[in-house]
Coordinates of C-alpha atoms and ligand atoms in Angstrom, one line a residue:
M1 CA 60.7 -52.2 -25.7
L2 CA 58.2 -49.9 -24.0
D3 CA 59.0 -46.9 -21.8
S4 CA 57.1 -46.0 -18.7
Y5 CA 54.5 -44.0 -20.7
Q6 CA 53.9 -47.1 -22.9
R7 CA 55.6 -45.6 -25.9
K8 CA 57.2 -48.2 -28.1
I9 CA 60.9 -47.5 -28.6
N10 CA 62.0 -49.0 -31.9
Y11 CA 64.2 -46.3 -33.4
A12 CA 67.8 -45.6 -32.6
R13 CA 70.0 -42.8 -33.9
F14 CA 73.7 -43.3 -33.8
S15 CA 76.0 -40.3 -33.9
I16 CA 79.0 -42.1 -35.3
T17 CA 81.3 -39.1 -35.1
D18 CA 81.1 -35.6 -33.6
L19 CA 83.5 -34.3 -36.2
C20 CA 82.3 -32.4 -39.3
N21 CA 83.5 -30.9 -42.5
L22 CA 81.2 -27.9 -42.1
R23 CA 80.5 -25.6 -39.1
C24 CA 76.9 -24.5 -39.4
L25 CA 76.3 -21.5 -37.2
Y26 CA 73.4 -23.0 -35.3
C27 CA 75.2 -26.4 -34.7
M28 CA 78.9 -26.0 -34.0
P29 CA 81.4 -23.5 -32.8
E30 CA 83.7 -22.0 -35.4
E31 CA 86.7 -24.0 -34.2
G32 CA 84.7 -27.3 -34.5
V33 CA 84.6 -29.8 -31.7
T34 CA 87.8 -30.8 -29.9
K35 CA 89.0 -34.0 -31.4
Q36 CA 88.7 -36.7 -28.8
N37 CA 91.3 -39.5 -28.3
C38 CA 90.6 -42.6 -30.3
G39 CA 89.8 -44.5 -27.1
D40 CA 87.0 -42.0 -26.1
I41 CA 85.0 -42.6 -29.3
L42 CA 83.1 -45.8 -29.9
R43 CA 84.8 -48.1 -32.4
I44 CA 82.8 -49.4 -35.3
E45 CA 82.6 -52.8 -33.5
D46 CA 81.1 -51.1 -30.4
F47 CA 78.3 -49.6 -32.5
I48 CA 77.7 -53.1 -33.9
T49 CA 77.5 -54.6 -30.4
I50 CA 75.1 -51.9 -29.2
A51 CA 73.0 -52.3 -32.4
R52 CA 72.9 -56.1 -31.8
V53 CA 71.5 -55.6 -28.3
L54 CA 69.1 -52.9 -29.4
V55 CA 67.7 -55.0 -32.3
A56 CA 67.2 -57.9 -29.9
M57 CA 65.2 -55.5 -27.7
G58 CA 62.9 -54.5 -30.6
V59 CA 64.7 -51.7 -32.4
D60 CA 64.0 -52.1 -36.1
K61 CA 65.1 -48.7 -37.4
I62 CA 68.6 -47.2 -37.2
R63 CA 69.8 -43.8 -38.6
L64 CA 73.5 -43.0 -38.8
T65 CA 74.2 -39.3 -38.2
G66 CA 76.7 -37.1 -36.5
G67 CA 78.6 -34.7 -36.8
E68 CA 79.0 -35.7 -40.4
P69 CA 78.7 -39.5 -40.7
L70 CA 80.4 -39.6 -44.1
V71 CA 83.7 -38.5 -42.6
R72 CA 83.8 -41.4 -40.2
K73 CA 86.4 -44.1 -41.1
G74 CA 84.7 -47.5 -41.1
L75 CA 81.3 -46.2 -42.2
L76 CA 81.0 -48.7 -45.1
A77 CA 81.9 -51.6 -42.8
L78 CA 79.2 -50.5 -40.4
V79 CA 76.6 -50.1 -43.1
E80 CA 77.5 -53.5 -44.6
E81 CA 77.1 -55.2 -41.3
L82 CA 73.8 -53.5 -40.3
G83 CA 72.5 -53.7 -43.8
S84 CA 72.7 -57.5 -43.7
W85 CA 70.4 -57.9 -40.7
P86 CA 66.9 -58.8 -41.8
E87 CA 65.4 -57.7 -38.5
L88 CA 66.4 -54.1 -39.3
K89 CA 63.6 -52.8 -41.5
D90 CA 65.2 -49.4 -42.0
L91 CA 68.8 -48.2 -42.2
S92 CA 69.2 -44.6 -43.2
L93 CA 71.7 -41.8 -42.8
T94 CA 71.6 -38.0 -42.4
T95 CA 74.3 -36.1 -44.1
N96 CA 75.3 -32.6 -45.3
G97 CA 75.7 -34.4 -48.7
L98 CA 79.2 -33.1 -49.6
L99 CA 80.8 -36.6 -49.8
L100 CA 77.9 -38.4 -51.4
P101 CA 79.3 -38.2 -55.0
R102 CA 82.3 -40.1 -53.7
L103 CA 80.6 -42.5 -51.3
G104 CA 77.0 -42.8 -52.3
E105 CA 77.3 -45.8 -54.6
D106 CA 79.3 -47.8 -52.1
L107 CA 76.9 -47.0 -49.4
K108 CA 74.0 -48.1 -51.5
K109 CA 75.8 -51.4 -52.3
A110 CA 76.6 -51.9 -48.6
G111 CA 72.9 -51.8 -47.8
L112 CA 71.9 -48.2 -47.0
K113 CA 68.2 -47.7 -47.8
R114 CA 67.8 -44.0 -47.9
V115 CA 69.4 -40.6 -47.1
N116 CA 68.3 -37.2 -45.7
I117 CA 70.4 -34.3 -46.9
S118 CA 70.6 -31.0 -45.0
L119 CA 70.3 -27.8 -47.0
D120 CA 69.2 -24.5 -45.6
T121 CA 69.6 -22.2 -48.6
L122 CA 69.8 -22.4 -52.4
D123 CA 72.0 -19.4 -52.6
P124 CA 75.8 -20.1 -52.8
E125 CA 76.8 -17.0 -50.8
K126 CA 74.2 -17.7 -48.1
Y127 CA 75.3 -21.3 -48.0
K128 CA 78.9 -20.2 -47.4
Y129 CA 77.7 -17.9 -44.6
I130 CA 75.5 -20.4 -42.7
T131 CA 78.0 -23.3 -43.0
R132 CA 80.9 -20.9 -42.4
F133 CA 82.7 -22.0 -45.7
G134 CA 80.7 -24.7 -47.5
D135 CA 80.3 -24.9 -51.3
L136 CA 76.7 -25.2 -52.4
A137 CA 77.6 -26.8 -55.8
K138 CA 79.0 -29.8 -53.9
V139 CA 75.8 -30.4 -52.0
L140 CA 73.8 -30.0 -55.2
D141 CA 76.0 -32.8 -56.7
G142 CA 75.4 -34.8 -53.6
I143 CA 71.6 -34.4 -54.1
D144 CA 71.9 -35.5 -57.7
T145 CA 73.8 -38.6 -56.7
A146 CA 71.3 -39.4 -54.0
L147 CA 68.4 -39.0 -56.5
S148 CA 70.1 -41.4 -58.9
L149 CA 70.7 -44.1 -56.2
F150 CA 67.9 -44.0 -53.6
A151 CA 64.1 -44.3 -54.0
K152 CA 63.6 -42.0 -51.1
V153 CA 65.5 -38.7 -50.6
K154 CA 64.6 -36.1 -48.0
L155 CA 66.0 -32.6 -47.7
N156 CA 66.2 -31.1 -44.2
T157 CA 65.9 -27.3 -44.1
V158 CA 66.2 -25.5 -40.8
L159 CA 63.9 -22.5 -40.8
I160 CA 65.9 -19.4 -39.9
K161 CA 64.3 -16.0 -39.6
G162 CA 65.8 -13.3 -41.7
F163 CA 68.0 -15.9 -43.5
N164 CA 65.8 -18.3 -45.4
D165 CA 62.2 -17.3 -44.9
N166 CA 62.3 -15.7 -48.3
E167 CA 63.4 -19.1 -49.8
I168 CA 60.5 -21.2 -48.5
E169 CA 58.6 -21.0 -51.7
S170 CA 61.6 -22.0 -53.7
F171 CA 62.2 -25.0 -51.5
V172 CA 58.6 -26.0 -51.7
D173 CA 58.7 -25.6 -55.5
L174 CA 61.5 -28.3 -55.6
T175 CA 58.8 -30.8 -54.7
R176 CA 56.9 -30.1 -57.9
R177 CA 59.7 -31.3 -60.1
L178 CA 61.8 -33.6 -58.0
P179 CA 60.8 -36.7 -56.1
V180 CA 62.1 -35.3 -52.8
D181 CA 60.4 -34.6 -49.5
V182 CA 61.5 -31.2 -48.2
R183 CA 61.2 -31.1 -44.5
F184 CA 61.3 -27.7 -42.7
I185 CA 62.6 -28.0 -39.2
E186 CA 62.1 -25.3 -36.5
L187 CA 65.4 -24.2 -35.1
M188 CA 66.0 -25.4 -31.6
P189 CA 68.3 -23.8 -29.0
F190 CA 71.1 -25.8 -27.5
K191 CA 73.3 -24.4 -24.8
G192 CA 76.4 -23.8 -26.9
Q193 CA 74.8 -22.1 -29.9
S194 CA 71.7 -20.7 -28.1
Q195 CA 72.6 -17.1 -28.9
F196 CA 72.1 -17.8 -32.6
A197 CA 68.9 -19.7 -32.1
F198 CA 67.0 -17.2 -29.9
G199 CA 67.1 -14.4 -32.4
T200 CA 66.3 -16.5 -35.5
Y201 CA 63.5 -18.9 -34.5
L202 CA 60.7 -19.0 -37.1
S203 CA 57.5 -21.1 -36.6
G204 CA 56.7 -23.9 -39.0
D205 CA 53.4 -22.1 -39.7
E206 CA 55.3 -19.7 -41.8
V207 CA 55.6 -22.4 -44.5
L208 CA 51.8 -22.7 -44.7
R209 CA 51.3 -18.9 -44.6
R210 CA 53.6 -18.5 -47.6
C211 CA 52.4 -21.6 -49.5
P212 CA 48.6 -21.7 -48.8
E213 CA 47.9 -24.2 -51.7
L214 CA 49.7 -26.9 -49.8
K215 CA 47.2 -29.7 -48.9
P216 CA 47.6 -31.7 -45.7
L217 CA 48.3 -35.5 -46.2
E218 CA 47.8 -38.4 -43.9
A219 CA 50.9 -39.3 -41.9
D220 CA 52.4 -42.6 -43.0
D221 CA 53.8 -43.2 -39.6
P222 CA 52.2 -41.8 -36.4
S223 CA 55.6 -41.6 -34.6
A224 CA 57.2 -39.5 -37.5
P225 CA 57.6 -35.9 -36.3
A226 CA 56.7 -34.3 -39.6
S227 CA 53.2 -33.1 -40.5
L228 CA 53.0 -33.8 -44.3
Y229 CA 51.6 -31.6 -47.1
A230 CA 51.8 -31.6 -50.9
Y231 CA 51.0 -29.5 -53.9
E232 CA 48.5 -31.2 -56.2
G233 CA 50.3 -33.3 -58.8
A234 CA 53.7 -32.7 -57.2
L235 CA 56.4 -35.4 -57.3
G236 CA 57.5 -34.8 -53.7
R237 CA 56.0 -33.8 -50.4
V238 CA 56.6 -31.1 -47.8
G239 CA 57.1 -31.9 -44.1
I240 CA 57.0 -29.5 -41.2
I241 CA 58.7 -30.5 -38.0
R242 CA 57.7 -28.4 -35.1
P243 CA 59.7 -29.4 -32.0
M244 CA 59.1 -25.9 -30.6
S245 CA 55.6 -24.7 -31.5
C246 CA 54.0 -28.1 -31.3
K247 CA 56.0 -30.8 -29.6
F248 CA 55.6 -34.4 -30.6
C249 CA 56.9 -36.1 -27.5
E250 CA 53.7 -38.1 -27.0
H251 CA 54.6 -40.3 -29.9
C252 CA 58.4 -40.3 -29.5
N253 CA 59.9 -43.7 -30.4
R254 CA 63.5 -42.8 -30.4
I255 CA 66.7 -43.0 -28.4
R256 CA 70.2 -41.8 -29.3
I257 CA 73.7 -43.1 -29.0
S258 CA 76.5 -40.4 -29.0
A259 CA 79.9 -40.9 -30.6
D260 CA 81.4 -41.2 -27.1
G261 CA 79.1 -44.0 -26.1
R262 CA 76.4 -42.2 -24.2
L263 CA 72.7 -43.2 -24.4
L264 CA 70.3 -40.2 -24.5
T265 CA 66.7 -41.0 -24.3
C266 CA 65.6 -37.5 -25.1
L267 CA 67.3 -35.0 -27.4
H268 CA 66.7 -32.2 -24.9
A269 CA 67.4 -33.8 -21.6
C270 CA 70.8 -33.6 -20.1
E271 CA 70.7 -37.1 -18.4
E272 CA 72.8 -39.6 -20.2
V273 CA 74.1 -43.1 -19.5
N274 CA 77.6 -44.1 -20.3
L275 CA 77.4 -47.5 -22.2
R276 CA 81.1 -47.9 -22.5
P277 CA 81.7 -49.9 -19.3
Y278 CA 79.1 -52.5 -20.4
L279 CA 80.4 -53.1 -24.0
Q280 CA 82.0 -56.5 -23.2
D281 CA 78.8 -57.9 -21.6
Q282 CA 75.6 -57.9 -23.8
E283 CA 73.4 -58.9 -20.9
A284 CA 74.6 -56.0 -18.8
L285 CA 74.2 -53.7 -21.7
R286 CA 70.6 -54.8 -22.2
Q287 CA 70.0 -54.2 -18.5
I288 CA 71.4 -50.7 -18.4
I289 CA 69.5 -49.8 -21.6
T290 CA 66.2 -51.1 -20.1
E291 CA 66.7 -49.0 -17.0
A292 CA 67.5 -45.9 -19.0
V293 CA 64.5 -46.3 -21.3
A294 CA 62.3 -46.7 -18.3
K295 CA 63.3 -43.2 -17.2
K296 CA 62.8 -41.6 -20.6
P297 CA 61.2 -38.2 -19.9
Q298 CA 57.6 -37.7 -20.8
E299 CA 58.4 -34.6 -22.8
H300 CA 61.0 -31.9 -23.3
H301 CA 61.1 -28.5 -21.6
L302 CA 62.7 -26.4 -24.2
M303 CA 60.2 -23.6 -24.1
E304 CA 60.7 -23.4 -20.3
G305 CA 64.4 -22.8 -21.0
Q306 CA 65.8 -26.2 -20.1
L307 CA 68.5 -26.5 -22.7
Q308 CA 70.7 -29.5 -23.7
E309 CA 74.3 -29.0 -22.8
R310 CA 75.6 -30.8 -25.9
D311 CA 75.2 -29.2 -29.4
M312 CA 73.2 -31.1 -32.0
G313 CA 76.4 -32.2 -33.7
K314 CA 77.5 -33.9 -30.5
I315 CA 74.2 -35.8 -30.0
G316 CA 73.3 -36.7 -33.6
G317 CA 70.5 -34.7 -35.1
Ligands
SAM401 N1 76.0 -33.4 -40.6 C1 74.8 -34.0 -40.9 C2 73.8 -33.0 -41.5 O1 74.0 -31.8 -41.4 O2 72.8 -33.5 -42.0 C3 74.1 -34.8 -39.8 C4 74.1 -34.2 -38.4 S1 73.2 -32.7 -38.3 C5 73.4 -32.4 -36.6 C6 71.5 -33.3 -38.4 C7 70.5 -32.3 -38.6 O3 70.4 -31.5 -37.4 C8 70.7 -31.4 -39.7 O4 69.6 -31.4 -40.6 C9 70.8 -30.0 -39.1 O5 70.3 -29.0 -39.9 C10 70.0 -30.2 -37.8 N2 70.3 -29.3 -36.8 C11 71.5 -29.0 -36.2 N3 71.4 -28.1 -35.2 C12 70.1 -27.8 -35.1 C13 69.3 -26.9 -34.3 N4 69.9 -26.2 -33.4 N5 67.9 -26.9 -34.6 C14 67.4 -27.6 -35.5 N6 68.0 -28.5 -36.3 C15 69.4 -28.6 -36.1
SF4_402 FE1 78.0 -30.3 -39.5 FE2 75.5 -31.2 -39.9 FE3 76.2 -29.7 -37.8 FE4 76.2 -28.6 -40.2 S1 74.4 -29.4 -39.1 S2 77.8 -28.4 -38.6 S3 76.8 -30.2 -41.4 S4 76.9 -31.7 -38.1

């Protein structure tokens, strides 16, 4: 499926829940999100229906995210179904890692191909601060589990000025001894948590300033947002994702489905289409998705102050 700028849209991210077992300062309010009625959140069957239509339209890559996808009941059934579709070349998941020791093996058996784990600091006290109460040891166990199960493991590290700039070298060093890609992500402001984001933004260039021996690598996928680098002889790579200082909208291939059934064609645009009324009719669903994709914005306007009303946890990062 092509949008009106001839971009091929083949990647869908499903936020399968907006609930989370952490409360990262830049992502969610302290009290968490208000629990919605069961009827307001897509059922696992609804995600499968939407996925079936999207795959028929050319989507061959799905990422499950949230909120925290591992707290969603029915996750294994969803992975098992999607994992059995040969048209789906990639089925992955983004998680804070806390529940991976418990669920990782079953997820792998169900057909999950790879995971991204979010980790912004290697210091237990700072981890507790940024997540409001998280236990670093549990995430580290989750990373060990992922490394033992999956061929590809990526760590997502949001760059936060005055918080983890002094840990950049330590994160990059992990790639010397572990087969992980560490991806540094520039902090983006969302309306709800924008106060935190404005004072703490740090450009991705800081990584190269601190680690000048990193050598640039060819991108393995032109639509992937990360610029890739590596130390010579390292087991893993370093990615820098710069949505703020260098937007990558020109090659954007993605759409998002929120837990409450909204289709968002841009992470930072407030326009959304409610898919729920069309769930019983796959042709109508196809039609409404085609129309929405045709209106996918050319680019985001974050730097001009146009902020998304939903927090990242409500869209699916
Ligand atoms: N709970 C899972 C996790 O933390 O990996 C999945 C959902 S979380 C919203 C997905 C990713 O979005 C995480 O890597 C998180 O750090 C990132 N994220 C959340 N808010 C962000 C923001 N304001 N700017 C940049 N990245 C953000
Ligand atoms: Fe939860 Fe992930 Fe948001 Fe942190 S970044 S509050 S773990 S959804």
